[in-house]
Amino acid sequence: MNLFADIRVLVMDCLDQLTAEGFLPGGLSTDAVAVEPPRDAAHGDMATNAAMVLAKPAKMNPRAIAEALAARLQSDPRVASAEVAGPGFLNMRLASGVWQDVVRTVLSDAGFGRSTLGQGQKILVEYVSANPTGPLHVGHTRGAVFGDALASLLGYAGYDVTREYYINDGGAQVDVLARSVYLRYLEAHGQDVAFEDGTYPGDYLIPVGQALKDKVGDAYVGKSEQVWLEEVRAFATDAMMALIRDDLAQLGIMMDSFFSEKSLYGSGLIEKAIAELDAKGLIYQGVLEPPKGKVPEDWEPREQTLFKSTAHGDDVDRPVQKSDGAWTYFAPDIAYHYDKVQRGFDALIDVFGADHGGYVKRMKAAVSALSDGRVPLDIKLTQLVKLYKNGEPFKMSKRAGTFVTLRDVVDAVGKDVTRFHMLTRKNDAPLDFDFDKVLEQSKDNPVFYVNYAYARVNSAVGKAAAIADVSDATLVDVDLSGLSHDAELTLIRKLAEWPRLVEIAAKGHEPHRIAFYLYDLASDFHALYHHGNSQPALRFVQEGDSDTTQTKIALIRAVAIVISQGLGILGVTPAEEMR
């Protein structure tokens, strides 16, 4: 049940009737007609812009259309009133029975809020994709939570979602990792070592060096790099990926697949992807103008192989092969996305850190070219996370040597608090993470406030069970006509927005909207709870009145069900009780 979609269908049916009668001309596009909550709740329950968007193409006065539409709408028993406002907006109030049916639907329909928007389209969400050189840090944490919640949201909205991690194991940083592990290996053999600039000195490599010693003994001691580099690189990468998988597990994240950048080299896939672009007339030999400002590492003042990315919306063409025949760092990324397209995905999403902003247009251009515009690529950038304690910038002990790890954060506040708080801002807005405030038990802490609502429902249901049958199977059939107070109806209206909100969030790839909605729903619930302090008739448990108690509990059980669904999308476990 999507009440907003149902009322839009009603609006469209009325418009069809007006067209059939000759009041409206035929052939009008109704794609822009919307039904949504009014900006001011005092104006009604729902509003439609139908008259405003149809007036110009119909060459009619918008108020005339709105008045005719209002008369039609009011003939439907679901619409209590329809009033024209301003130049032609139409505000509707729905019959009380409509709202009561929302509660019944939430209790009876396990799929309430789920959508068929995606229609089973295959969509690949690639996120985290950190270099396998150490544990994940707090910046990776935000991208990991965002990507995982987005994947869950899309699945909830009817998409066939695959979660993927791209292992950046083909670059020079993995050689640096191998050299760093080798130093820890020598250290495990009792040697004194010095970590030069550019190596990774974090303590997390100590057990890796010991594990390498346990595996090969002293076979690499005193040997030249060409003897051990390849083997140690593979060993170290496997160890780091095991660490990263464990880090992700601490956040409740399980990837469907891991794709190795190294696997692209020697497989012919890079050559095949570039040949595909060449066949489309998008590869040529040329010399790029030197860029203004900082010169990127792939620019050369000589002829090299270029991708005509400007033909697909980029600002400048991009080098894919250097003058010496070596691939640029962009070439394997093109090949990786070519592989994504070849795997048959209908849409792609990449979640990058904010420092990859300059990479967006070139990557979109590559996917557009490789798929002939068939496969859309959306790139979401996650901004920085600033850590605080008691309002002051905070630095924790750094097991990694140079940064705060994901595990540090989760150990300090827990998985659920970490995940929820990471979604309390839009992904491209900076996020402050105060270790005290995220654990604070107050309305200002959305994590606590939403969980407190869920726990309060559980407490009330437990008390009500002593005087009435409050199982969901029973509550579905109780008389809900008593849910008529403004605070109760406000709460039901918020419940009715859930299916619409899910589709809006899924279309925009914006899981933070789920967190915002849950906070608003919790606020409306807590408001109703507090009304009960001064108005006993609004209390959830009515001593000696099992029928009224069942009616009240039906409403708040519906709230708990939607909170549970929303938290599930965010990857957060609802708190059964607060301690």
XYZ file of C-alpha atoms in Angstrom, residues 26-236:
211
model
C -6.742 15.163 -25.257
C -3.073 14.264 -25.500
C -1.886 16.158 -22.410
C 1.200 14.768 -20.714
C 0.548 14.026 -17.042
C 4.084 12.888 -16.180
C 4.690 15.953 -13.988
C 1.471 15.535 -11.996
C 2.374 14.794 -8.382
C 0.578 14.060 -5.127
C 2.586 14.866 -2.015
C 2.280 16.206 1.515
C 1.501 19.966 1.565
C 4.258 22.234 2.793
C 2.020 23.293 5.668
C 0.171 20.412 7.338
C -2.611 22.860 8.255
C -3.559 23.026 4.584
C -4.575 19.387 4.390
C -3.358 15.823 4.103
C -2.218 15.790 0.487
C -1.749 18.301 -2.309
C -1.603 17.958 -6.083
C -0.071 20.283 -8.676
C -2.214 18.801 -11.495
C -3.972 22.033 -12.437
C -0.751 24.028 -12.392
C 1.191 21.708 -14.711
C -1.716 21.162 -17.133
C -2.887 24.776 -17.453
C -0.299 25.971 -19.966
C -0.445 23.012 -22.404
C -4.261 22.962 -22.075
C -4.377 26.758 -22.574
C -6.744 27.052 -19.627
C -6.942 28.899 -16.322
C -5.372 26.686 -13.628
C -8.075 27.535 -11.075
C -10.766 26.404 -13.495
C -9.013 23.052 -13.869
C -8.496 22.780 -10.096
C -12.155 23.491 -9.340
C -13.351 20.890 -11.837
C -10.865 18.357 -10.490
C -11.888 19.127 -6.892
C -15.524 18.371 -7.685
C -14.541 15.012 -9.156
C -12.240 14.095 -6.276
C -14.887 14.797 -3.638
C -17.140 12.165 -5.150
C -14.667 9.508 -3.963
C -15.374 8.281 -0.397
C -11.680 8.497 0.468
C -11.644 12.284 -0.032
C -13.373 14.280 2.713
C -12.647 17.635 1.050
C -10.705 19.168 -1.836
C -9.993 22.892 -1.767
C -8.336 25.128 -4.338
C -5.515 27.303 -3.011
C -3.655 30.201 -4.599
C -3.388 30.137 -8.384
C -4.525 26.519 -8.676
C -2.986 24.167 -6.139
C -5.398 21.617 -4.774
C -5.339 20.543 -1.125
C -7.138 17.391 -0.030
C -8.242 16.043 3.319
C -8.850 12.322 3.528
C -11.574 10.514 5.417
C -10.573 9.228 8.851
C -11.171 5.640 7.766
C -8.372 5.985 5.204
C -5.842 6.713 7.931
C -7.098 3.912 10.135
C -6.646 1.514 7.205
C -2.971 2.532 7.071
C -2.471 1.097 10.561
C -4.277 -2.098 9.585
C -2.151 -2.449 6.462
C 1.126 -2.022 8.342
C 0.088 -4.771 10.766
C -1.114 -7.180 8.077
C 1.252 -6.563 5.152
C 4.832 -7.664 5.780
C 5.786 -5.860 2.579
C 4.443 -2.457 3.623
C 6.953 0.082 2.341
C 8.677 -2.294 -0.019
C 8.539 -1.185 -3.629
C 8.585 -2.663 -7.112
C 10.332 0.483 -8.350
C 13.439 -1.438 -9.407
C 11.486 -4.132 -11.266
C 14.336 -6.563 -10.719
C 16.898 -4.463 -12.584
C 20.453 -5.607 -11.906
C 22.494 -2.928 -10.198
C 26.102 -3.107 -8.991
C 27.127 -1.020 -6.001
C 30.899 -0.770 -5.604
C 32.033 0.722 -2.322
C 34.930 0.904 0.130
C 37.530 -0.351 -2.418
C 40.357 0.841 -0.168
C 43.972 0.057 -1.008
C 44.858 -3.269 0.667
C 47.694 -1.706 2.629
C 46.219 -1.605 6.109
C 43.083 -1.576 8.227
C 40.154 0.602 7.203
C 40.155 4.106 8.677
C 37.317 6.361 9.778
C 36.955 7.868 6.290
C 36.473 4.408 4.811
C 33.874 3.787 7.530
C 31.569 6.450 6.165
C 31.824 5.160 2.592
C 31.302 1.603 3.783
C 28.161 2.447 5.756
C 26.768 4.669 3.011
C 27.366 2.079 0.284
C 25.949 -0.768 2.340
C 22.826 1.168 3.345
C 22.326 2.265 -0.257
C 22.554 -1.343 -1.433
C 19.991 -2.391 1.185
C 17.698 0.492 0.231
C 17.823 -0.455 -3.447
C 17.094 -4.080 -2.599
C 14.124 -2.927 -0.508
C 12.921 -0.925 -3.511
C 12.910 -3.919 -5.843
C 16.364 -3.903 -7.435
C 18.583 -6.964 -7.808
C 21.667 -5.638 -6.024
C 25.262 -6.881 -6.029
C 27.746 -5.473 -3.505
C 31.335 -5.384 -4.771
C 34.758 -4.410 -3.453
C 37.471 -3.479 -5.963
C 40.856 -4.559 -4.619
C 43.478 -2.014 -5.690
C 46.282 -4.544 -5.738
C 47.874 -3.645 -9.050
C 49.723 -0.445 -8.189
C 53.028 0.561 -6.642
C 51.470 0.898 -3.166
C 51.282 -2.903 -2.932
C 55.026 -3.129 -3.545
C 55.480 -0.664 -0.672
C 53.299 -2.908 1.476
C 55.464 -5.905 0.585
C 58.627 -4.054 1.555
C 57.021 -2.987 4.842
C 56.010 -6.554 5.629
C 59.524 -7.702 4.758
C 60.879 -5.307 7.383
C 58.514 -6.807 9.971
C 59.649 -10.240 8.792
C 63.276 -9.313 9.472
C 62.209 -7.864 12.822
C 60.567 -11.202 13.663
C 63.995 -12.733 13.076
C 65.474 -10.419 15.722
C 66.922 -7.798 13.397
C 66.739 -4.070 14.023
C 64.940 -2.340 11.159
C 64.181 1.234 10.151
C 61.022 2.275 8.340
C 61.921 4.772 5.665
C 59.536 7.464 4.424
C 56.867 5.931 2.242
C 56.734 2.606 4.056
C 53.934 1.549 6.409
C 55.141 1.529 10.037
C 51.853 0.552 11.687
C 51.852 -2.136 14.359
C 49.197 -4.052 12.398
C 52.003 -5.459 10.224
C 53.866 -7.053 13.153
C 51.724 -10.238 13.146
C 51.950 -10.340 9.342
C 55.744 -10.353 9.505
C 55.604 -13.093 12.126
C 53.175 -15.113 9.994
C 55.522 -14.802 7.031
C 58.379 -16.060 9.202
C 56.238 -18.988 10.344
C 55.535 -19.850 6.729
C 58.954 -19.509 5.070
C 61.404 -19.540 7.977
C 64.608 -17.690 7.090
C 64.312 -18.301 3.343
C 64.118 -14.569 2.533
C 66.574 -13.267 5.108
C 69.421 -11.423 3.399
C 67.981 -12.099 -0.074
C 67.555 -9.476 -2.763
C 64.141 -7.995 -3.437
C 63.734 -9.803 -6.746
C 63.784 -13.093 -4.856
C 60.975 -12.336 -2.419
C 58.979 -9.312 -3.665
C 56.299 -11.125 -5.680
C 55.692 -13.804 -3.049
C 55.644 -11.349 -0.158
C 53.344 -9.007 -2.094
C 50.775 -11.786 -2.575
C 51.134 -12.912 1.053
C 50.769 -9.366 2.393
